[in-house]
Short mmCIF file of C-alpha atoms and ligand atoms in Angstrom, two decimals:
data_model
loop_
_atom_site.label_atom_id
_atom_site.label_comp_id
_atom_site.label_asym_id
_atom_site.label_seq_id
_atom_site.Cartn_x
_atom_site.Cartn_y
_atom_site.Cartn_z
CA MET A 38 -15.14 33.25 22.54
CA LEU A 39 -13.86 29.71 22.60
CA ALA A 40 -14.32 27.79 19.37
CA GLU A 41 -17.07 25.20 19.67
CA LYS A 42 -15.63 21.74 20.34
CA GLN A 43 -15.83 19.56 17.23
CA GLU A 44 -17.77 16.31 17.63
CA ASP A 45 -15.65 13.18 17.41
CA ILE A 46 -16.01 11.24 14.17
CA VAL A 47 -15.58 7.49 14.56
CA ILE A 48 -15.25 5.42 11.39
CA LEU A 49 -15.66 1.68 10.88
CA ALA A 50 -13.48 0.82 7.87
CA ILE A 51 -13.34 -2.36 5.80
CA GLU A 52 -10.57 -3.49 3.41
CA SER A 53 -10.88 -6.57 1.18
CA SER A 54 -9.26 -5.59 -2.13
CA CYS A 55 -6.75 -8.46 -2.31
CA ASP A 56 -5.78 -11.19 0.16
CA GLU A 57 -6.29 -9.57 3.56
CA THR A 58 -9.72 -9.38 5.19
CA ALA A 59 -9.43 -6.33 7.43
CA ALA A 60 -11.57 -4.05 9.59
CA ALA A 61 -10.61 -1.14 11.81
CA VAL A 62 -12.12 1.58 13.96
CA VAL A 63 -10.50 5.01 13.55
CA LYS A 64 -11.31 8.15 15.56
CA ASN A 65 -10.91 11.62 14.08
CA GLY A 66 -8.75 10.38 11.23
CA ARG A 67 -5.59 9.79 13.20
CA GLU A 68 -6.38 7.61 16.21
CA VAL A 69 -6.57 3.88 15.50
CA LEU A 70 -8.85 2.26 18.10
CA SER A 71 -8.56 -1.20 16.54
CA ASN A 72 -6.96 -2.77 13.48
CA ILE A 73 -7.84 -6.41 12.74
CA ILE A 74 -6.24 -8.20 9.79
CA SER A 75 -7.04 -11.75 8.76
CA SER A 76 -4.37 -12.78 6.28
CA GLN A 77 -4.99 -15.39 3.59
CA ILE A 78 -1.27 -15.86 2.95
CA ASP A 79 -1.26 -19.52 4.07
CA LEU A 80 -4.03 -20.35 1.60
CA HIS A 81 -2.45 -18.60 -1.40
CA THR A 82 1.05 -19.86 -0.60
CA LEU A 83 -0.16 -23.31 -1.71
CA TYR A 84 -0.63 -21.88 -5.23
CA GLY A 85 2.39 -19.52 -5.32
CA GLY A 86 0.24 -16.39 -5.59
CA VAL A 87 -3.21 -14.93 -4.97
CA VAL A 88 -6.07 -16.97 -6.49
CA PRO A 89 -8.91 -14.41 -6.95
CA GLU A 90 -11.79 -16.87 -6.60
CA LEU A 91 -10.40 -18.31 -3.36
CA ALA A 92 -9.73 -14.79 -2.03
CA SER A 93 -13.38 -13.77 -2.50
CA ARG A 94 -14.66 -16.92 -0.81
CA LYS A 95 -12.29 -16.48 2.13
CA HIS A 96 -13.35 -12.83 2.55
CA ILE A 97 -17.00 -13.94 2.78
CA GLU A 98 -16.09 -16.53 5.42
CA ARG A 99 -14.05 -14.14 7.55
CA ILE A 100 -15.51 -10.66 7.19
CA ASN A 101 -18.24 -10.74 9.84
CA GLN A 102 -15.91 -12.04 12.52
CA VAL A 103 -13.18 -9.56 11.59
CA ILE A 104 -15.66 -6.67 11.90
CA GLU A 105 -16.97 -7.96 15.23
CA GLU A 106 -13.41 -8.18 16.54
CA ALA A 107 -12.61 -4.64 15.34
CA LEU A 108 -15.69 -3.26 17.10
CA SER A 109 -15.10 -5.22 20.27
CA GLU A 110 -11.40 -4.29 20.50
CA ALA A 111 -12.39 -0.64 20.10
CA GLY A 112 -15.01 -1.11 22.84
CA MET A 113 -17.76 -0.04 20.43
CA ASP A 114 -21.05 -1.16 19.04
CA LEU A 115 -22.55 0.17 15.83
CA GLU A 116 -24.29 2.94 17.78
CA GLY A 117 -20.88 4.50 18.48
CA ILE A 118 -19.93 4.50 14.81
CA ASP A 119 -20.53 7.66 12.75
CA VAL A 120 -19.44 6.52 9.29
CA VAL A 121 -18.98 3.17 7.53
CA ALA A 122 -16.20 3.05 4.93
CA ALA A 123 -14.85 0.43 2.53
CA THR A 124 -12.25 0.16 -0.20
CA TYR A 125 -14.14 0.11 -3.54
CA GLY A 126 -11.13 -0.02 -5.89
CA PRO A 127 -8.69 -0.76 -7.32
CA GLY A 128 -8.29 -4.46 -6.65
CA LEU A 129 -9.78 -7.87 -7.42
CA VAL A 130 -13.43 -7.32 -8.30
CA GLY A 131 -14.84 -10.29 -6.39
CA ALA A 132 -12.74 -9.47 -3.33
CA LEU A 133 -13.70 -5.77 -3.38
CA LEU A 134 -17.39 -6.65 -3.73
CA VAL A 135 -17.39 -8.51 -0.41
CA GLY A 136 -16.22 -5.43 1.52
CA VAL A 137 -18.42 -3.01 -0.42
CA ALA A 138 -21.56 -5.15 0.04
CA GLU A 139 -20.80 -5.59 3.74
CA ALA A 140 -20.25 -1.85 4.28
CA LYS A 141 -23.49 -1.04 2.45
CA ALA A 142 -25.45 -3.54 4.52
CA ILE A 143 -24.06 -2.22 7.82
CA ALA A 144 -24.51 1.44 6.84
CA TYR A 145 -28.08 0.79 5.70
CA ALA A 146 -29.08 -1.21 8.77
CA ALA A 147 -27.41 1.19 11.23
CA LYS A 148 -28.52 4.31 9.30
CA LYS A 149 -24.98 5.66 8.96
CA PRO A 150 -23.36 7.46 6.04
CA LEU A 151 -21.29 5.36 3.62
CA VAL A 152 -17.91 6.43 2.21
CA GLY A 153 -16.07 4.53 -0.54
CA VAL A 154 -12.28 4.77 -0.42
CA HIS A 155 -9.55 4.44 -3.05
CA HIS A 156 -7.06 1.77 -1.95
CA ILE A 157 -3.98 3.83 -2.89
CA GLU A 158 -5.36 6.86 -1.07
CA GLY A 159 -5.55 4.51 1.92
CA HIS A 160 -1.89 3.49 1.56
CA ILE A 161 -0.80 7.14 1.36
CA SER A 162 -3.00 8.05 4.37
CA ALA A 163 -1.33 5.34 6.48
CA ASN A 164 1.42 7.91 6.99
CA TYR A 165 -0.93 10.14 9.03
CA ILE A 166 -1.40 7.51 11.74
CA GLU A 167 2.00 7.68 13.43
CA ASN A 168 3.04 11.09 12.14
CA GLN A 169 0.52 13.41 13.73
CA ASP A 170 2.43 16.42 12.37
CA LEU A 171 2.31 15.31 8.73
CA GLU A 172 0.07 17.48 6.54
CA PRO A 173 -0.01 17.97 2.76
CA PRO A 174 1.66 19.07 0.59
CA PHE A 175 4.20 16.25 0.41
CA LEU A 176 5.61 13.80 -2.10
CA CYS A 177 4.72 10.12 -1.69
CA LEU A 178 6.07 6.96 -3.29
CA VAL A 179 3.48 4.19 -3.22
CA VAL A 180 5.08 0.79 -3.76
CA SER A 181 2.82 -2.22 -3.37
CA GLY A 182 2.09 -5.53 -5.04
CA GLY A 183 -0.22 -3.90 -7.57
CA HIS A 184 1.04 -0.31 -7.81
CA THR A 185 4.12 1.86 -8.13
CA HIS A 186 3.14 5.51 -8.13
CA LEU A 187 5.12 8.65 -7.43
CA VAL A 188 2.46 11.06 -6.24
CA LYS A 189 2.37 14.69 -5.22
CA VAL A 190 -0.17 14.96 -2.40
CA ALA A 191 -1.21 18.58 -2.96
CA ASP A 192 -3.91 18.50 -0.27
CA TYR A 193 -6.08 15.92 1.49
CA GLY A 194 -7.69 13.98 -1.36
CA VAL A 195 -5.88 15.99 -4.06
CA TYR A 196 -3.29 13.94 -5.96
CA GLU A 197 -1.05 14.59 -8.91
CA ILE A 198 0.57 11.44 -10.32
CA LEU A 199 4.10 12.26 -11.46
CA GLY A 200 5.20 8.77 -12.42
CA ARG A 201 4.00 5.21 -12.46
CA THR A 202 5.20 1.79 -13.54
CA ARG A 203 4.93 0.91 -17.21
CA ASP A 204 4.80 -2.82 -16.50
CA ASP A 205 5.25 -4.77 -13.24
CA ALA A 206 4.69 -3.13 -9.87
CA ALA A 207 7.69 -3.09 -7.53
CA GLY A 208 6.12 -5.67 -5.19
CA GLU A 209 5.15 -7.85 -8.14
CA ALA A 210 8.81 -7.88 -9.24
CA PHE A 211 9.85 -8.96 -5.71
CA ASP A 212 7.21 -11.73 -5.82
CA LYS A 213 8.24 -12.99 -9.27
CA VAL A 214 11.98 -12.98 -8.53
CA ALA A 215 11.36 -14.75 -5.21
CA ARG A 216 9.43 -17.44 -7.06
CA ALA A 217 12.23 -17.77 -9.64
CA ILE A 218 14.87 -18.40 -6.98
CA GLY A 219 12.58 -20.72 -5.04
CA LEU A 220 11.86 -18.53 -2.03
CA GLY A 221 8.06 -18.76 -2.33
CA TYR A 222 5.20 -16.34 -1.72
CA PRO A 223 4.95 -13.50 -0.69
CA GLY A 224 8.30 -12.63 -2.17
CA GLY A 225 9.08 -9.25 -0.65
CA PRO A 226 9.83 -10.28 2.93
CA LYS A 227 11.60 -13.48 1.73
CA ILE A 228 13.89 -11.50 -0.63
CA GLU A 229 14.62 -8.99 2.13
CA GLN A 230 15.57 -11.82 4.51
CA ALA A 231 17.72 -13.65 1.93
CA ALA A 232 19.43 -10.39 0.87
CA LYS A 233 20.83 -9.95 4.38
CA GLU A 234 23.17 -12.90 3.75
CA GLY A 235 24.08 -11.85 0.20
CA ASN A 236 26.50 -9.56 -1.60
CA PRO A 237 24.56 -6.82 -3.45
CA ASP A 238 27.53 -6.22 -5.77
CA ALA A 239 28.04 -9.86 -6.75
CA ILE A 240 25.82 -9.40 -9.83
CA VAL A 241 24.82 -6.18 -11.59
CA PHE A 242 21.18 -6.11 -12.68
CA PRO A 243 20.02 -3.27 -14.94
CA LYS A 244 18.11 -0.24 -13.67
CA ALA A 245 15.59 0.51 -16.39
CA LYS A 246 14.99 4.10 -17.43
CA VAL A 247 11.82 5.08 -19.25
CA ALA A 248 12.52 7.52 -22.04
CA GLU A 249 9.47 9.81 -22.18
CA ASN A 250 8.85 10.38 -18.49
CA PRO A 251 11.89 10.26 -16.17
CA TYR A 252 9.56 9.68 -13.20
CA ASP A 253 8.05 6.51 -14.68
CA PHE A 254 9.30 3.09 -13.64
CA SER A 255 9.83 -0.24 -15.38
CA PHE A 256 10.60 -3.44 -13.49
CA SER A 257 10.07 -6.11 -16.14
CA GLY A 258 13.66 -5.63 -17.40
CA VAL A 259 15.30 -6.36 -14.05
CA LYS A 260 12.96 -9.31 -13.53
CA SER A 261 13.94 -10.74 -16.98
CA ALA A 262 17.62 -10.08 -16.21
CA VAL A 263 17.31 -12.20 -13.06
CA LEU A 264 15.58 -15.01 -14.99
CA ASN A 265 18.25 -14.87 -17.74
CA TYR A 266 21.00 -14.92 -15.14
CA ILE A 267 19.48 -18.03 -13.51
CA ASN A 268 19.11 -19.77 -16.91
CA GLY A 269 22.69 -18.86 -17.78
CA CYS A 270 23.91 -20.40 -14.52
CA HIS A 271 21.94 -23.60 -15.21
CA MET A 272 23.36 -23.87 -18.72
CA LYS A 273 26.94 -23.28 -17.61
CA ASP A 274 26.50 -25.47 -14.53
CA ILE A 275 27.40 -22.57 -12.23
CA PRO A 276 25.89 -22.82 -8.74
CA ILE A 277 23.17 -20.26 -7.97
CA VAL A 278 23.70 -18.19 -4.84
CA GLU A 279 20.13 -17.16 -3.92
CA ALA A 280 21.27 -14.63 -1.33
CA ASP A 281 23.46 -12.78 -3.86
CA ILE A 282 20.64 -12.68 -6.43
CA ALA A 283 18.23 -11.39 -3.77
CA ALA A 284 20.69 -8.73 -2.58
CA ALA A 285 21.62 -7.56 -6.10
CA PHE A 286 17.98 -7.49 -7.22
CA GLN A 287 16.89 -5.58 -4.11
CA LYS A 288 19.70 -3.10 -4.71
CA ALA A 289 18.70 -2.50 -8.35
CA VAL A 290 15.04 -1.90 -7.42
CA THR A 291 15.64 0.27 -4.36
CA GLU A 292 18.25 2.40 -6.15
CA VAL A 293 15.89 3.25 -8.98
CA LEU A 294 13.05 4.04 -6.56
CA ILE A 295 15.36 6.32 -4.56
CA GLU A 296 16.76 8.06 -7.67
CA HIS A 297 13.32 8.88 -9.07
CA ALA A 298 11.94 10.07 -5.75
CA MET A 299 14.96 12.30 -5.10
CA MET A 300 14.82 13.74 -8.61
CA ALA A 301 11.19 14.71 -8.03
CA LEU A 302 11.93 16.19 -4.60
CA ASP A 303 14.74 18.29 -6.07
CA GLU A 304 12.78 19.47 -9.10
CA LEU A 305 9.59 20.23 -7.21
CA HIS A 306 11.46 21.76 -4.26
CA MET A 307 9.41 19.75 -1.79
CA ASP A 308 10.53 19.36 1.81
CA LYS A 309 8.43 16.39 2.93
CA PHE A 310 8.57 12.85 1.57
CA ALA A 311 6.66 9.70 2.53
CA ILE A 312 6.66 6.09 1.38
CA ALA A 313 3.68 3.75 1.46
CA GLY A 314 2.50 0.27 0.44
CA GLY A 315 3.77 -3.23 1.18
CA VAL A 316 7.26 -2.66 -0.26
CA ALA A 317 7.66 0.39 2.01
CA SER A 318 8.15 -2.08 4.87
CA ASN A 319 11.47 -3.10 3.23
CA ARG A 320 14.28 -1.99 5.52
CA ALA A 321 16.87 -1.45 2.75
CA LEU A 322 14.45 0.82 0.89
CA ARG A 323 13.53 2.73 4.03
CA ASP A 324 17.14 3.21 5.13
CA GLY A 325 18.19 4.31 1.64
CA MET A 326 15.34 6.79 1.38
CA GLU A 327 15.99 8.12 4.86
CA ALA A 328 19.69 8.74 4.13
CA ALA A 329 18.94 10.43 0.79
CA CYS A 330 16.31 12.68 2.42
CA LYS A 331 18.67 13.57 5.24
CA ARG A 332 21.30 14.75 2.74
CA ARG A 333 18.70 17.15 1.30
CA GLY A 334 17.21 18.32 4.59
CA VAL A 335 13.89 16.72 3.60
CA ALA A 336 11.64 15.32 6.35
CA PHE A 337 11.10 11.60 5.81
CA TYR A 338 7.95 9.71 6.83
CA HIS A 339 7.01 6.05 6.69
CA PRO A 340 4.34 3.90 8.31
CA SER A 341 5.19 0.96 10.60
CA PRO A 342 5.23 -2.33 8.65
CA VAL A 343 1.73 -3.26 9.90
CA PHE A 344 0.34 -0.09 8.29
CA CYS A 345 2.44 -0.56 5.09
CA THR A 346 0.84 -3.81 3.98
CA ASP A 347 -2.90 -3.97 3.43
CA ASN A 348 -4.97 -2.97 6.46
CA ALA A 349 -8.25 -1.22 7.19
CA ALA A 350 -6.90 1.47 9.55
CA MET A 351 -5.42 3.30 6.55
CA ILE A 352 -8.85 3.11 4.85
CA GLY A 353 -10.45 4.66 7.95
CA VAL A 354 -7.94 7.53 7.86
CA ALA A 355 -8.54 8.23 4.16
CA ALA A 356 -12.31 7.95 4.71
CA TYR A 357 -12.15 10.61 7.43
CA TYR A 358 -10.65 13.22 5.10
CA GLU A 359 -13.04 12.21 2.30
CA TYR A 360 -15.96 12.54 4.75
CA LEU A 361 -14.78 16.00 5.86
CA ALA A 362 -14.59 16.98 2.19
CA GLY A 363 -18.26 16.00 1.85
CA ARG A 364 -18.05 12.60 0.22
CA ARG A 365 -21.14 10.41 0.78
CA ASP A 366 -21.86 7.32 -1.29
CA GLY A 367 -25.23 5.86 -2.15
CA TRP A 368 -26.47 2.29 -2.08
CA ASP A 369 -25.34 2.05 -5.72
CA LEU A 370 -21.65 2.15 -4.67
CA ASN A 371 -19.96 -0.57 -6.71
CA ALA A 372 -16.53 -2.19 -6.83
CA VAL A 373 -14.30 -0.55 -9.46
CA PRO A 374 -11.34 -2.90 -10.11
CA ASN A 375 -9.32 -0.36 -12.14
CA LEU A 376 -10.28 2.82 -10.25
CA LYS A 377 -7.84 5.67 -10.95
CA LEU A 378 -6.41 7.76 -8.12
CA GLY A 379 -8.30 11.03 -7.71
CA GLU A 380 -11.31 9.70 -9.67
CA ARG A 381 -14.80 9.76 -8.19
O1 KG4 B 633 0.35 -3.08 -0.12
P1 KG4 B 633 0.30 -4.55 -0.19
O2 KG4 B 633 0.05 -5.32 1.07
O3 KG4 B 633 -0.79 -5.04 -1.20
C1 KG4 B 633 -1.10 -4.38 -2.39
O4 KG4 B 633 -1.87 -3.39 -2.36
O5 KG4 B 633 -0.55 -4.84 -3.42
O6 KG4 B 633 1.68 -5.01 -0.86
C2 KG4 B 633 2.01 -6.34 -1.01
C3 KG4 B 633 3.34 -6.39 -1.71
C4 KG4 B 633 3.76 -7.79 -2.13
O7 KG4 B 633 4.19 -7.76 -3.47
C5 KG4 B 633 4.91 -8.10 -1.18
O8 KG4 B 633 5.88 -8.97 -1.74
C6 KG4 B 633 5.49 -6.70 -0.96
O9 KG4 B 633 4.38 -5.86 -0.87
N1 KG4 B 633 6.26 -6.64 0.29
C7 KG4 B 633 7.59 -6.39 0.35
C8 KG4 B 633 7.96 -6.50 1.70
N2 KG4 B 633 6.84 -6.79 2.43
C9 KG4 B 633 5.82 -6.88 1.54
N3 KG4 B 633 8.47 -6.11 -0.62
C10 KG4 B 633 9.75 -5.91 -0.25
N4 KG4 B 633 10.19 -6.02 1.02
C11 KG4 B 633 9.34 -6.31 2.03
N5 KG4 B 633 9.77 -6.41 3.28
ZN1 ZN B 634 -2.38 -2.46 -0.93
#
């Protein structure tokens, strides 16, 4: 007898944890029907970084229109939606609350189930969108503005954190160094661009090792080394070559990320590796990871840049697997700014 055809599950997902107001419609966990992102970068650029209060206000202004656009681009109304999902942590509390309150209101009014999603689980799940063959178990390096986690994805929704940053996140280090050399916000793409013109071996910045856990990361040392180098140049009246600093800094960060990830792949004997988060859109990091994986015969996965930085499609994908696992949230779902991965 033929197996009964599974009903489609269409999810409306909302993401508002930081400075992007985003909504998406995702079908059966892997098919993105729409992905609308309203970036607040122009606003926060004026201040050199994200201003939480302004982010929350902007989310409130934009969220309804972003959701309407996501539904209309998917050719849907709320009747066609089966589940409403939103990021509920980690992130900026005021920003998260906008998405959570909106998702609750829509789910309540449309009588649909509500699923809260962990932002990092979203980033990891972004890999499922364009890699239909990717299934757990695999190793994933999440590198964003707020997080640097080396995670073993044992199964859908089952995570084992092998290493994390002790201080700054990788993206945060890019942002701070970019500010120090006058490239502005957000730093990652600006450093990547500047590095193309620079010599990565012109300056040697340190690659910090963390004693107790070889999988942990530390980026405050390299950031301080860049600041000291710039101060030293000022004091000695040596001209600063921004492109060389960018290239040498990018090299120090990507090399340490690659070394730790490869060490974990070798020790855990894993044959699949994925990267995720805003920094995963960095070409030097991607190329370095790809080459290192190739040498080991490890399959390498990465999302397109649009699914690396914050978006709601990745939240819809993660919500799908959470929904299949039976997760349903009540009207008491709250924003949890420091939510841990794997926590309910
Ligand atoms: O994942 P994401 O959009 O937001 C968080 O969850 O934090 O990541 C944003 C971070 C920022 O720190 C930004 O500078 C960094 O990702 N980023 C990059 C690149 N594009 C974005 N870092 C390095 N190279 C890039 N091309
Ligand atoms: Zn993010």
